[in-house]
């Protein structure tokens, strides 16, 4: 994939130096050029909000126009209090990383670069001794991390990557130091860099991704030269480290870190040692983002030397059933374009509870699905000439638009884990678009079962290809028995009871998917 297509980039600004609020930050131009620290939580949440505000007069527009405007809700991002905590973590680690890299101290600046190169050479020698026959095996050098690392792990669709992107967007990606930089080794400061873990999970791929990201952001063309010359892994790593030091990289963010689970050989160990060099010698903080599948891997691979322990582990999950989901839907409800639906507080308490219960059952509290269910419910209402949002409209969205997500959502409601690849495939396919085919809410006929004696295709397959030949033997594949399903409610996980499912019309009067799967 092209680096420009997959790279999250930001803005470029000229340096404006401010007096930092923290006394320890003063005298360092890399910190003084950053935006001021936000103190109040309300200011932090406001800075992270990516709002969608509709003109009140838009409700008088034709339904077709409103359908197009509703599509803007895909861009909506409403931060929660937990995201203010995450912003504080990243803000602290960014500045602490610069604290040990003051470009005014030239002697220490160049010593840091030489130390990084020496450690890379030692790690390469140790890795070569480990894989080359006839040489003594040696483990790569592992030292205590001087900078900080942070892991953001959670369920797909809960806003891990989006929240980090919104936090990074508070800062310019590139700061150009002008006349003040005449006596400094840094003229172009790269505040943050966000890349996706390479598909091969190798250190060469990671180093190449970093160099390509530098090319895209700074307008250089270094990566092509390395690719044409078929540079070695050591050369690529050294180049990435040199660029990070030369441009004073503030924080490195690696998304989809769970890809390392598929790494072959010592790729994962090599990448971790490479990241340690960035953290230990260059003092560059590293943030890794991944789904639940990466948690066990990171716990195993990063425990020696207390790696990534300074910034800690930041888990993110779905919206909890109760006040958290209620507050989120309350804020979401004001972004509606249907005419006859009253404000959230104007609804009767029973109506609010029924809508909240239905939304949770059909989304399991996943942020992305809650927003899309609200958007698609309005589309469904407008497409059939309605102007109200009711639990029945949300159920229709679940039946038709979320049909491919039934299995995933059912497991999420019960607190189970979902395979990352399965979730991504279903999530990318479930959205048929705002103008999806309108189908009746009830009933959705399940797929007819195959006849007991087999199908016509089976009979044709059993016939011999030529006269005189014996018919081919059919292999009968036993279908696995369905897993045991616990019907007991689990209040800690917010599991839905059978009574709640039946009360919402999701049992007894079943909602079915394309395969006839019944929710619950």
Short mmCIF file of C-alpha atoms in Angstrom, two decimals:
data_model
loop_
_atom_site.label_atom_id
_atom_site.label_comp_id
_atom_site.label_asym_id
_atom_site.label_seq_id
_atom_site.Cartn_x
_atom_site.Cartn_y
_atom_site.Cartn_z
CA UNK A 1 0.00 0.00 0.00
CA UNK A 2 1.26 3.47 -0.84
CA UNK A 3 2.51 5.41 2.16
CA UNK A 4 0.50 8.49 1.24
CA UNK A 5 -2.75 6.49 1.15
CA UNK A 6 -2.36 5.05 4.63
CA UNK A 7 -0.55 7.87 6.44
CA UNK A 8 -2.28 10.16 8.89
CA UNK A 9 -0.71 13.59 8.53
CA UNK A 10 -1.15 17.00 10.13
CA UNK A 11 -0.40 20.66 9.66
CA UNK A 12 2.87 22.59 9.32
CA UNK A 13 3.47 25.74 11.40
CA UNK A 14 6.26 28.22 11.99
CA UNK A 15 7.64 28.14 15.51
CA UNK A 16 5.97 30.42 18.05
CA UNK A 17 7.72 30.23 21.41
CA UNK A 18 5.63 30.45 24.58
CA UNK A 19 6.57 30.45 28.22
CA UNK A 20 5.64 26.94 29.49
CA UNK A 21 3.54 26.66 32.62
CA UNK A 22 5.79 23.90 34.01
CA UNK A 23 9.13 25.35 35.21
CA UNK A 24 11.06 22.24 34.11
CA UNK A 25 10.00 22.83 30.49
CA UNK A 26 11.47 26.31 30.24
CA UNK A 27 14.61 26.91 28.21
CA UNK A 28 13.92 24.08 25.75
CA UNK A 29 12.80 25.47 22.36
CA UNK A 30 11.32 22.09 21.33
CA UNK A 31 8.85 22.33 24.23
CA UNK A 32 8.35 26.09 24.09
CA UNK A 33 7.17 25.77 20.46
CA UNK A 34 4.36 23.34 21.42
CA UNK A 35 0.78 24.50 22.08
CA UNK A 36 0.10 25.28 25.75
CA UNK A 37 -1.00 22.54 28.13
CA UNK A 38 -4.77 22.40 28.63
CA UNK A 39 -5.60 22.42 32.31
CA UNK A 40 -9.39 22.11 32.51
CA UNK A 41 -11.06 18.87 31.47
CA UNK A 42 -13.85 20.71 29.67
CA UNK A 43 -11.28 22.47 27.48
CA UNK A 44 -9.62 19.13 26.67
CA UNK A 45 -12.91 17.51 25.66
CA UNK A 46 -13.87 20.53 23.58
CA UNK A 47 -10.55 20.40 21.74
CA UNK A 48 -11.05 16.69 20.92
CA UNK A 49 -14.66 17.05 19.73
CA UNK A 50 -15.26 16.63 16.01
CA UNK A 51 -18.82 17.90 15.94
CA UNK A 52 -21.52 17.84 13.30
CA UNK A 53 -24.01 20.68 13.73
CA UNK A 54 -27.11 20.83 11.54
CA UNK A 55 -28.90 24.06 10.70
CA UNK A 56 -32.33 23.99 12.44
CA UNK A 57 -33.97 25.08 9.16
CA UNK A 58 -32.66 21.90 7.52
CA UNK A 59 -35.58 19.97 9.04
CA UNK A 60 -37.88 21.76 6.58
CA UNK A 61 -35.85 20.50 3.60
CA UNK A 62 -37.04 17.55 1.47
CA UNK A 63 -36.24 14.08 2.72
CA UNK A 64 -33.71 13.45 -0.07
CA UNK A 65 -31.68 16.50 0.98
CA UNK A 66 -31.75 15.45 4.62
CA UNK A 67 -30.59 11.96 3.70
CA UNK A 68 -27.47 13.43 2.15
CA UNK A 69 -26.82 15.65 5.18
CA UNK A 70 -27.23 12.74 7.59
CA UNK A 71 -24.25 11.07 5.97
CA UNK A 72 -22.10 13.70 7.72
CA UNK A 73 -22.70 11.86 11.00
CA UNK A 74 -20.02 9.39 9.93
CA UNK A 75 -17.52 12.13 10.83
CA UNK A 76 -18.95 12.73 14.31
CA UNK A 77 -16.60 12.07 17.22
CA UNK A 78 -17.80 12.77 20.76
CA UNK A 79 -15.04 12.26 23.36
CA UNK A 80 -15.73 10.72 26.74
CA UNK A 81 -14.04 11.61 30.07
CA UNK A 82 -11.65 8.67 29.57
CA UNK A 83 -10.26 10.40 26.47
CA UNK A 84 -9.29 13.43 28.56
CA UNK A 85 -7.15 11.08 30.68
CA UNK A 86 -5.54 9.65 27.53
CA UNK A 87 -4.79 13.17 26.29
CA UNK A 88 -3.03 13.90 29.57
CA UNK A 89 -0.88 10.77 29.23
CA UNK A 90 0.24 11.60 25.69
CA UNK A 91 0.78 15.28 26.52
CA UNK A 92 3.04 14.32 29.44
CA UNK A 93 5.09 11.73 27.58
CA UNK A 94 5.60 14.04 24.58
CA UNK A 95 7.12 16.77 26.73
CA UNK A 96 9.08 14.41 28.95
CA UNK A 97 10.67 12.94 25.82
CA UNK A 98 11.88 16.40 24.80
CA UNK A 99 13.07 17.16 28.32
CA UNK A 100 16.22 15.03 27.79
CA UNK A 101 16.73 16.33 24.23
CA UNK A 102 17.47 20.02 24.50
CA UNK A 103 19.07 21.23 21.24
CA UNK A 104 20.77 24.03 23.19
CA UNK A 105 23.01 21.35 24.73
CA UNK A 106 24.98 20.42 21.60
CA UNK A 107 27.42 18.11 23.32
CA UNK A 108 24.67 15.94 24.81
CA UNK A 109 22.70 16.09 21.56
CA UNK A 110 25.47 14.47 19.50
CA UNK A 111 26.38 11.99 22.25
CA UNK A 112 22.79 10.76 22.18
CA UNK A 113 23.03 10.06 18.44
CA UNK A 114 26.31 8.17 18.79
CA UNK A 115 24.90 6.08 21.64
CA UNK A 116 21.86 5.14 19.53
CA UNK A 117 24.06 4.04 16.63
CA UNK A 118 26.27 1.97 18.93
CA UNK A 119 23.29 0.19 20.47
CA UNK A 120 21.88 -0.57 17.02
CA UNK A 121 25.20 -2.12 16.00
CA UNK A 122 25.31 -4.26 19.17
CA UNK A 123 21.73 -5.42 18.64
CA UNK A 124 22.50 -6.34 15.02
CA UNK A 125 25.61 -8.32 16.06
CA UNK A 126 23.67 -10.16 18.75
CA UNK A 127 20.87 -10.99 16.34
CA UNK A 128 23.34 -12.26 13.72
CA UNK A 129 25.07 -14.46 16.30
CA UNK A 130 21.70 -15.89 17.17
CA UNK A 131 20.87 -17.02 13.64
CA UNK A 132 24.26 -17.72 12.00
CA UNK A 133 25.57 -21.30 12.46
CA UNK A 134 28.97 -21.73 14.03
CA UNK A 135 28.72 -18.58 16.12
CA UNK A 136 27.96 -18.29 19.79
CA UNK A 137 24.36 -17.48 20.48
CA UNK A 138 23.79 -14.24 22.32
CA UNK A 139 20.67 -12.42 23.39
CA UNK A 140 20.12 -8.83 22.27
CA UNK A 141 21.02 -6.18 24.80
CA UNK A 142 18.00 -5.11 26.86
CA UNK A 143 18.23 -1.97 28.97
CA UNK A 144 15.82 -0.01 31.07
CA UNK A 145 13.60 2.33 29.07
CA UNK A 146 14.49 5.95 29.84
CA UNK A 147 11.58 7.35 27.86
CA UNK A 148 7.96 6.31 28.17
CA UNK A 149 5.81 3.86 26.27
CA UNK A 150 2.05 3.57 26.24
CA UNK A 151 -0.24 0.80 24.98
CA UNK A 152 -3.84 1.58 23.99
CA UNK A 153 -5.64 -1.75 23.72
CA UNK A 154 -9.33 -2.41 23.27
CA UNK A 155 -12.23 -3.71 21.22
CA UNK A 156 -12.52 -2.79 17.56
CA UNK A 157 -14.90 0.08 16.94
CA UNK A 158 -14.42 1.69 20.36
CA UNK A 159 -12.42 4.65 19.07
CA UNK A 160 -8.82 3.79 19.98
CA UNK A 161 -7.27 5.03 16.75
CA UNK A 162 -9.70 7.92 16.36
CA UNK A 163 -9.07 9.21 19.88
CA UNK A 164 -5.30 9.13 19.40
CA UNK A 165 -5.64 10.91 16.05
CA UNK A 166 -7.78 13.61 17.62
CA UNK A 167 -5.20 14.09 20.39
CA UNK A 168 -2.34 14.32 17.89
CA UNK A 169 -4.34 16.82 15.84
CA UNK A 170 -4.08 19.25 18.73
CA UNK A 171 -0.42 19.65 17.83
CA UNK A 172 1.14 20.71 14.54
CA UNK A 173 2.92 17.75 12.99
CA UNK A 174 5.82 19.86 11.74
CA UNK A 175 7.25 22.99 13.39
CA UNK A 176 9.72 25.05 11.36
CA UNK A 177 12.24 26.92 13.51
CA UNK A 178 13.39 30.14 11.84
CA UNK A 179 16.07 32.57 12.95
CA UNK A 180 15.99 31.11 16.45
CA UNK A 181 17.35 27.86 15.02
CA UNK A 182 20.61 29.35 13.71
CA UNK A 183 22.56 27.93 16.63
CA UNK A 184 20.50 24.71 16.92
CA UNK A 185 21.01 21.34 15.17
CA UNK A 186 17.24 21.18 14.54
CA UNK A 187 15.53 23.38 11.98
CA UNK A 188 12.50 21.19 11.19
CA UNK A 189 10.87 19.58 14.23
CA UNK A 190 8.59 16.56 13.69
CA UNK A 191 6.26 16.55 16.70
CA UNK A 192 4.52 13.24 15.98
CA UNK A 193 4.48 10.43 13.46
CA UNK A 194 1.74 7.82 13.16
CA UNK A 195 2.18 4.70 11.04
CA UNK A 196 0.53 1.31 10.68
CA UNK A 197 2.47 -1.79 11.66
CA UNK A 198 3.76 -3.38 8.44
CA UNK A 199 1.95 -6.46 7.20
CA UNK A 200 5.07 -8.64 7.29
CA UNK A 201 5.71 -7.68 10.91
CA UNK A 202 9.45 -7.31 10.17
CA UNK A 203 11.87 -4.70 11.43
CA UNK A 204 12.88 -3.84 7.85
CA UNK A 205 9.24 -3.17 6.98
CA UNK A 206 8.83 -1.00 10.08
CA UNK A 207 12.01 0.99 9.36
CA UNK A 208 10.93 1.43 5.74
CA UNK A 209 7.48 2.60 6.86
CA UNK A 210 9.09 5.20 9.15
CA UNK A 211 11.39 6.47 6.39
CA UNK A 212 8.50 6.65 3.91
CA UNK A 213 6.45 8.58 6.46
CA UNK A 214 9.30 11.06 6.83
CA UNK A 215 9.36 11.41 3.03
CA UNK A 216 5.63 12.12 2.83
CA UNK A 217 5.63 14.62 5.69
CA UNK A 218 8.87 16.45 4.85
CA UNK A 219 8.70 16.16 1.06
CA UNK A 220 11.93 14.17 0.72
CA UNK A 221 12.64 11.04 -1.32
CA UNK A 222 14.96 8.95 0.85
CA UNK A 223 12.99 5.68 0.80
CA UNK A 224 13.37 5.14 -2.96
CA UNK A 225 17.14 5.23 -2.64
CA UNK A 226 17.13 2.60 0.10
CA UNK A 227 14.78 0.35 -1.88
CA UNK A 228 16.83 0.60 -5.10
CA UNK A 229 20.08 -0.11 -3.26
CA UNK A 230 18.50 -3.04 -1.38
CA UNK A 231 19.79 -1.68 1.90
CA UNK A 232 20.31 -4.12 4.75
CA UNK A 233 18.18 -4.23 7.87
CA UNK A 234 20.94 -2.55 9.89
CA UNK A 235 21.19 0.30 7.38
CA UNK A 236 17.43 0.83 7.37
CA UNK A 237 17.25 0.86 11.16
CA UNK A 238 20.17 3.28 11.43
CA UNK A 239 18.57 5.58 8.85
CA UNK A 240 15.23 5.61 10.70
CA UNK A 241 16.96 6.37 14.01
CA UNK A 242 19.07 9.12 12.42
CA UNK A 243 16.00 10.79 10.91
CA UNK A 244 14.13 10.61 14.21
CA UNK A 245 17.04 12.32 15.97
CA UNK A 246 17.79 14.84 13.23
CA UNK A 247 14.19 16.09 13.16
CA UNK A 248 13.56 15.74 16.91
CA UNK A 249 10.67 13.29 16.63
CA UNK A 250 8.37 13.91 19.59
CA UNK A 251 6.29 10.72 19.73
CA UNK A 252 6.04 7.66 17.48
CA UNK A 253 2.58 6.00 17.23
CA UNK A 254 2.24 2.50 15.76
CA UNK A 255 -1.28 1.36 14.97
CA UNK A 256 -2.48 -2.26 14.50
CA UNK A 257 0.31 -3.64 16.68
CA UNK A 258 -1.51 -6.99 16.86
CA UNK A 259 -0.06 -7.71 13.41
CA UNK A 260 3.14 -8.72 15.23
CA UNK A 261 1.33 -11.87 16.33
CA UNK A 262 1.72 -13.15 12.78
CA UNK A 263 5.45 -12.41 12.67
CA UNK A 264 7.78 -15.26 11.77
CA UNK A 265 11.06 -16.06 13.46
CA UNK A 266 12.58 -13.25 15.50
CA UNK A 267 10.76 -10.40 13.76
CA UNK A 268 8.72 -9.45 16.82
CA UNK A 269 11.80 -9.48 19.07
CA UNK A 270 13.77 -7.41 16.54
CA UNK A 271 11.01 -4.81 16.33
CA UNK A 272 10.82 -4.52 20.10
CA UNK A 273 14.58 -4.03 20.36
CA UNK A 274 14.36 -1.41 17.62
CA UNK A 275 11.63 0.44 19.52
CA UNK A 276 13.67 0.18 22.70
CA UNK A 277 16.54 1.94 20.96
CA UNK A 278 14.17 4.77 20.04
CA UNK A 279 12.96 4.96 23.62
CA UNK A 280 16.21 4.37 25.50
CA UNK A 281 18.78 6.31 23.54
CA UNK A 282 16.81 8.88 21.56
CA UNK A 283 14.22 9.39 24.34
CA UNK A 284 11.41 9.11 21.78
CA UNK A 285 8.14 7.99 23.45
CA UNK A 286 6.31 5.19 21.63
CA UNK A 287 2.55 4.59 21.65
CA UNK A 288 1.20 1.27 20.35
CA UNK A 289 -2.47 0.74 19.45
CA UNK A 290 -4.08 -2.64 19.02
CA UNK A 291 -7.13 -4.80 19.53
CA UNK A 292 -7.67 -7.32 22.30
CA UNK A 293 -5.66 -9.94 20.43
CA UNK A 294 -2.48 -7.93 21.08
CA UNK A 295 -2.83 -7.84 24.87
CA UNK A 296 -1.36 -11.27 25.62
CA UNK A 297 1.37 -10.77 23.04
CA UNK A 298 2.45 -7.43 24.51
CA UNK A 299 2.38 -8.79 28.05
CA UNK A 300 4.73 -11.57 26.99
CA UNK A 301 7.08 -9.63 24.74
CA UNK A 302 7.39 -6.44 26.75
CA UNK A 303 7.80 -7.67 30.29
CA UNK A 304 11.63 -7.80 30.36
CA UNK A 305 13.20 -4.49 31.34
CA UNK A 306 9.72 -3.21 32.33
CA UNK A 307 9.14 -2.05 28.78
CA UNK A 308 6.26 0.30 28.19
CA UNK A 309 5.64 0.46 31.93
CA UNK A 310 6.22 4.19 32.37
CA UNK A 311 3.22 5.29 30.33
CA UNK A 312 1.23 2.24 31.36
CA UNK A 313 -1.54 0.24 29.73
CA UNK A 314 -4.65 2.14 28.67
CA UNK A 315 -7.61 -0.20 28.05
CA UNK A 316 -10.59 1.04 26.05
CA UNK A 317 -13.92 -0.76 25.76
CA UNK A 318 -17.54 -0.28 24.71
CA UNK A 319 -19.88 2.17 26.38
CA UNK A 320 -21.04 0.78 29.69
CA UNK A 321 -24.72 0.12 30.09
CA UNK A 322 -26.30 2.77 32.31
CA UNK A 323 -25.32 6.43 32.75
CA UNK A 324 -22.45 6.27 30.24
CA UNK A 325 -24.60 5.00 27.36
CA UNK A 326 -27.47 7.27 28.45
CA UNK A 327 -25.25 10.35 28.32
CA UNK A 328 -23.82 9.40 24.93
CA UNK A 329 -27.24 8.85 23.34
CA UNK A 330 -28.57 12.04 24.96
CA UNK A 331 -25.84 14.06 23.22
CA UNK A 332 -26.33 12.12 20.00
CA UNK A 333 -30.08 12.72 20.01
CA UNK A 334 -29.64 16.46 19.34
CA UNK A 335 -28.10 15.63 15.92
CA UNK A 336 -31.38 14.51 14.35
CA UNK A 337 -33.16 15.70 11.22
CA UNK A 338 -36.50 13.90 11.56
CA UNK A 339 -39.25 16.41 12.26
CA UNK A 340 -41.67 14.67 14.62
CA UNK A 341 -39.21 13.23 17.13
CA UNK A 342 -39.12 15.30 20.35
CA UNK A 343 -36.05 16.18 22.37
CA UNK A 344 -34.57 13.45 24.54
CA UNK A 345 -35.80 14.95 27.82
CA UNK A 346 -39.28 15.43 26.34
CA UNK A 347 -39.67 11.69 25.76
CA UNK A 348 -41.47 9.65 28.38
CA UNK A 349 -39.19 7.69 30.68
CA UNK A 350 -40.50 4.40 29.32
CA UNK A 351 -39.70 5.49 25.76
CA UNK A 352 -36.17 6.49 26.70
CA UNK A 353 -35.54 3.18 28.45
CA UNK A 354 -36.94 1.20 25.51
CA UNK A 355 -34.72 3.08 23.02
CA UNK A 356 -31.62 2.73 25.21
CA UNK A 357 -32.26 -0.98 25.73
CA UNK A 358 -32.74 -1.54 22.00
CA UNK A 359 -29.61 0.44 21.06
CA UNK A 360 -27.48 -1.48 23.54
CA UNK A 361 -28.80 -4.86 22.40
CA UNK A 362 -28.12 -4.06 18.73
CA UNK A 363 -24.67 -2.44 19.23
CA UNK A 364 -23.27 -3.90 22.49
CA UNK A 365 -22.21 -0.34 23.34
CA UNK A 366 -19.60 -0.10 20.56
CA UNK A 367 -19.16 3.63 19.83
CA UNK A 368 -18.95 3.25 16.07
CA UNK A 369 -22.12 1.16 15.86
CA UNK A 370 -24.10 3.41 18.22
CA UNK A 371 -23.44 6.43 15.98
CA UNK A 372 -24.17 4.50 12.78
CA UNK A 373 -27.35 2.99 14.22
CA UNK A 374 -28.60 6.51 14.99
CA UNK A 375 -27.71 7.72 11.49
CA UNK A 376 -29.27 4.71 9.73
CA UNK A 377 -32.41 4.82 11.88
CA UNK A 378 -33.08 8.33 10.62
CA UNK A 379 -32.37 7.22 7.04
CA UNK A 380 -34.82 4.32 7.42
CA UNK A 381 -37.51 6.63 8.82
CA UNK A 382 -37.10 9.13 5.97
CA UNK A 383 -36.99 6.46 3.27
CA UNK A 384 -40.44 5.13 4.23
CA UNK A 385 -41.91 8.61 4.69
CA UNK A 386 -41.75 8.62 8.48
CA UNK A 387 -40.48 11.38 10.74
CA UNK A 388 -40.12 9.59 14.09
CA UNK A 389 -37.49 7.46 15.79
CA UNK A 390 -38.89 4.47 17.66
CA UNK A 391 -37.44 1.17 18.93
CA UNK A 392 -39.08 -0.52 15.93
CA UNK A 393 -37.07 1.65 13.51
CA UNK A 394 -33.84 0.72 15.30
CA UNK A 395 -34.82 -2.96 15.11
CA UNK A 396 -35.20 -2.62 11.35
CA UNK A 397 -31.67 -1.24 11.16
CA UNK A 398 -30.47 -4.25 13.12
CA UNK A 399 -32.31 -6.71 10.89
CA UNK A 400 -31.23 -5.29 7.55
CA UNK A 401 -28.19 -3.02 7.87
CA UNK A 402 -26.49 -4.91 10.71
CA UNK A 403 -27.38 -8.36 9.37
CA UNK A 404 -23.74 -9.38 8.91
CA UNK A 405 -22.84 -8.32 12.46
CA UNK A 406 -25.36 -10.44 14.38
CA UNK A 407 -22.86 -13.08 15.50
CA UNK A 408 -20.28 -10.49 16.50
CA UNK A 409 -22.74 -8.34 18.44
CA UNK A 410 -24.20 -11.38 20.21
CA UNK A 411 -20.75 -12.37 21.45
CA UNK A 412 -19.93 -8.81 22.47
CA UNK A 413 -23.11 -8.59 24.52
CA UNK A 414 -22.03 -11.70 26.41
CA UNK A 415 -18.59 -10.26 27.04
CA UNK A 416 -16.83 -12.57 24.58
CA UNK A 417 -13.86 -11.74 22.41
CA UNK A 418 -14.15 -11.36 18.64
CA UNK A 419 -11.45 -12.30 16.16
CA UNK A 420 -9.85 -9.16 14.71
CA UNK A 421 -9.96 -10.31 11.08
CA UNK A 422 -13.59 -11.40 11.43
CA UNK A 423 -14.61 -8.06 12.90
CA UNK A 424 -12.81 -6.02 10.24
CA UNK A 425 -14.32 -8.05 7.39
CA UNK A 426 -17.85 -7.77 8.74
CA UNK A 427 -17.53 -4.12 9.71
CA UNK A 428 -16.38 -3.15 6.22
CA UNK A 429 -19.23 -5.06 4.59
CA UNK A 430 -22.22 -4.31 6.80
CA UNK A 431 -22.88 -0.75 5.59
CA UNK A 432 -24.96 -0.94 2.41
CA UNK A 433 -25.26 2.86 2.32
CA UNK A 434 -27.83 5.43 3.28
CA UNK A 435 -30.12 4.41 0.41
CA UNK A 436 -30.17 0.70 1.22
CA UNK A 437 -33.14 -1.31 0.04
CA UNK A 438 -36.07 -0.84 2.38
CA UNK A 439 -37.53 -4.11 3.60
CA UNK A 440 -40.40 -4.78 6.00
CA UNK A 441 -39.37 -5.01 9.64
CA UNK A 442 -41.21 -8.28 10.28
CA UNK A 443 -40.93 -11.02 9.31
CA UNK A 444 -37.63 -11.77 7.63
CA UNK A 445 -37.91 -15.31 6.34
CA UNK A 446 -35.01 -17.58 7.31
CA UNK A 447 -33.17 -19.55 4.66
CA UNK A 448 -34.91 -22.82 3.85
CA UNK A 449 -33.24 -25.93 5.20
CA UNK A 450 -31.71 -28.42 2.76
CA UNK A 451 -33.80 -31.57 2.07
CA UNK A 452 -33.02 -34.60 4.19
CA UNK A 453 -31.95 -36.67 1.21
CA UNK A 454 -29.51 -34.08 -0.09
CA UNK A 455 -29.74 -31.54 -2.93
CA UNK A 456 -29.79 -31.93 -6.70
CA UNK A 457 -26.21 -30.74 -6.78
CA UNK A 458 -25.25 -33.60 -4.46
CA UNK A 459 -26.93 -36.12 -6.79
CA UNK A 460 -25.14 -34.73 -9.83
CA UNK A 461 -21.83 -34.87 -8.01
CA UNK A 462 -22.39 -38.53 -7.06
CA UNK A 463 -22.99 -39.66 -10.66
CA UNK A 464 -19.96 -41.19 -12.41
CA UNK A 465 -18.25 -38.96 -14.97
CA UNK A 466 -18.05 -41.86 -17.52
CA UNK A 467 -20.17 -45.01 -17.98
CA UNK A 468 -18.74 -48.02 -16.20
CA UNK A 469 -17.00 -46.01 -13.48
CA UNK A 470 -17.94 -46.40 -9.86
CA UNK A 471 -19.60 -43.35 -8.35
CA UNK A 472 -17.30 -41.16 -6.28
CA UNK A 473 -17.62 -41.49 -2.55
CA UNK A 474 -19.04 -38.49 -0.83
CA UNK A 475 -17.27 -37.19 2.21
CA UNK A 476 -19.73 -36.38 4.88
CA UNK A 477 -18.63 -33.50 7.07
CA UNK A 478 -20.12 -33.45 10.50
CA UNK A 479 -21.36 -30.03 11.46
CA UNK A 480 -19.94 -28.88 14.79
CA UNK A 481 -22.45 -28.69 17.57
CA UNK A 482 -23.31 -25.15 18.62
CA UNK A 483 -21.47 -23.89 21.70
CA UNK A 484 -23.25 -23.84 25.02
CA UNK A 485 -24.95 -20.51 25.53
CA UNK A 486 -25.36 -19.22 29.03
CA UNK A 487 -28.76 -17.61 29.40
CA UNK A 488 -28.02 -16.14 32.82
CA UNK A 489 -27.53 -12.40 32.98
CA UNK A 490 -24.08 -11.19 34.00
CA UNK A 491 -24.51 -7.72 35.59
CA UNK A 492 -20.76 -7.10 35.58
CA UNK A 493 -20.61 -7.52 31.82
CA UNK A 494 -23.99 -5.96 31.13
CA UNK A 495 -25.26 -9.18 29.58
CA UNK A 496 -28.82 -9.14 28.34
CA UNK A 497 -31.31 -11.39 30.04
CA UNK A 498 -33.85 -13.45 28.12
CA UNK A 499 -36.62 -11.28 29.57
CA UNK A 500 -35.01 -8.11 28.19
CA UNK A 501 -34.50 -9.64 24.79
CA UNK A 502 -38.11 -10.77 24.67
CA UNK A 503 -39.33 -7.36 25.91
CA UNK A 504 -37.52 -5.67 23.01
CA UNK A 505 -39.07 -8.01 20.50
CA UNK A 506 -35.75 -9.77 19.99
CA UNK A 507 -37.10 -13.06 21.33
CA UNK A 508 -40.49 -14.57 20.68
CA UNK A 509 -40.83 -12.29 17.67
CA UNK A 510 -37.30 -12.94 16.43
CA UNK A 511 -35.03 -10.62 14.56
CA UNK A 512 -33.24 -12.74 12.00
CA UNK A 513 -30.32 -12.22 9.72
CA UNK A 514 -29.83 -13.44 6.20
CA UNK A 515 -29.07 -16.91 7.48
CA UNK A 516 -32.01 -17.06 9.83
CA UNK A 517 -29.88 -16.57 12.97
CA UNK A 518 -31.98 -15.50 15.92
CA UNK A 519 -30.60 -12.84 18.22
CA UNK A 520 -30.12 -13.90 21.79
#
